[in-house]
Amino acid sequence: MNTLLAPQRRSDLPDTLRLPSRDSRTSLLDRLALHLGLRLLLWSTRSPRLADDRRRHAHAYRHQEENARRQRAYFREAGLAPRP
């Protein structure tokens, strides 16, 4: 049952969950702290660069170059092959 749609009793007792007044503006210090926290979260979840791991980067580069060399050789042979 949705309690928000249920009939509410009226009484003279104040609602304890409702604040009498609410400041809608956030202070500069709070905004700076939130901005810094967001930046720290984004920085901590970044993916490491390949340059940080030189061995892995070198292996990936060699693999990519070898694949490109094989592909060029295949296309060269396919282009020079006699056609029936």
Coordinates of C-alpha atoms in Angstrom, one line a residue:
M1 CA 0.0 0.0 0.0
N2 CA 1.3 3.4 -0.9
T3 CA 1.3 5.4 2.4
L4 CA 1.6 8.7 0.5
L5 CA -1.9 8.2 -1.0
A6 CA -3.5 7.0 2.3
P7 CA -5.7 9.5 4.1
Q8 CA -3.7 11.5 6.6
R9 CA -4.9 12.5 10.1
R10 CA -4.9 16.1 10.9
S11 CA -3.7 17.1 14.3
D12 CA -2.3 20.1 16.1
L13 CA 1.0 18.3 16.7
P14 CA 3.9 19.5 14.5
D15 CA 5.3 17.2 11.9
T16 CA 8.7 16.0 13.3
L17 CA 10.1 15.2 9.9
R18 CA 9.5 18.6 8.4
L19 CA 11.9 21.4 9.2
P20 CA 10.4 24.8 9.9
S21 CA 12.6 26.5 7.3
R22 CA 15.2 25.3 4.9
D23 CA 18.1 27.2 3.5
S24 CA 18.2 26.4 -0.2
R25 CA 21.6 27.8 -0.8
T26 CA 24.8 25.8 -0.3
S27 CA 27.8 27.5 1.3
L28 CA 30.9 28.1 -0.7
L29 CA 32.9 25.8 1.5
D30 CA 30.4 22.9 1.0
R31 CA 30.5 23.4 -2.7
L32 CA 34.3 23.4 -2.8
A33 CA 34.3 20.2 -0.7
L34 CA 31.8 18.5 -3.0
H35 CA 33.8 19.6 -6.0
L36 CA 37.0 18.3 -4.5
G37 CA 35.4 15.0 -3.5
L38 CA 34.0 14.5 -7.0
R39 CA 37.4 15.2 -8.6
L40 CA 39.0 12.7 -6.2
L41 CA 36.4 10.0 -7.1
L42 CA 36.9 10.6 -10.8
W43 CA 40.7 10.5 -10.4
S44 CA 40.6 7.3 -8.4
T45 CA 38.5 5.4 -11.0
R46 CA 40.6 6.4 -14.0
S47 CA 42.0 3.6 -16.2
P48 CA 45.8 3.4 -16.2
R49 CA 47.6 4.4 -19.4
L50 CA 49.5 1.9 -21.5
A51 CA 52.6 4.0 -21.2
D52 CA 52.7 3.2 -17.5
D53 CA 53.3 -0.4 -18.2
R54 CA 56.1 -0.3 -20.8
R55 CA 56.3 -4.1 -21.3
R56 CA 52.6 -4.4 -22.0
H57 CA 52.6 -1.4 -24.3
A58 CA 55.6 -2.7 -26.3
H59 CA 53.9 -6.1 -26.6
A60 CA 50.6 -4.6 -27.9
Y61 CA 52.5 -2.4 -30.3
R62 CA 54.5 -5.4 -31.7
H63 CA 51.4 -7.4 -32.0
Q64 CA 49.6 -4.6 -33.9
E65 CA 52.6 -4.1 -36.3
E66 CA 52.9 -7.9 -36.9
N67 CA 49.1 -8.1 -37.8
A68 CA 49.4 -5.1 -40.2
R69 CA 52.5 -6.6 -41.8
R70 CA 50.7 -10.0 -42.4
Q71 CA 47.7 -8.2 -43.8
R72 CA 49.8 -6.2 -46.2
A73 CA 51.6 -9.3 -47.3
Y74 CA 48.3 -11.1 -47.9
F75 CA 46.9 -8.3 -50.0
R76 CA 50.1 -8.0 -52.0
E77 CA 50.0 -11.8 -52.7
A78 CA 46.3 -11.7 -53.5
G79 CA 46.8 -8.7 -55.9
L80 CA 49.8 -10.4 -57.7
A81 CA 48.1 -13.8 -58.0
P82 CA 47.1 -14.8 -61.6
R83 CA 43.4 -14.7 -62.2
P84 CA 41.6 -17.7 -63.9

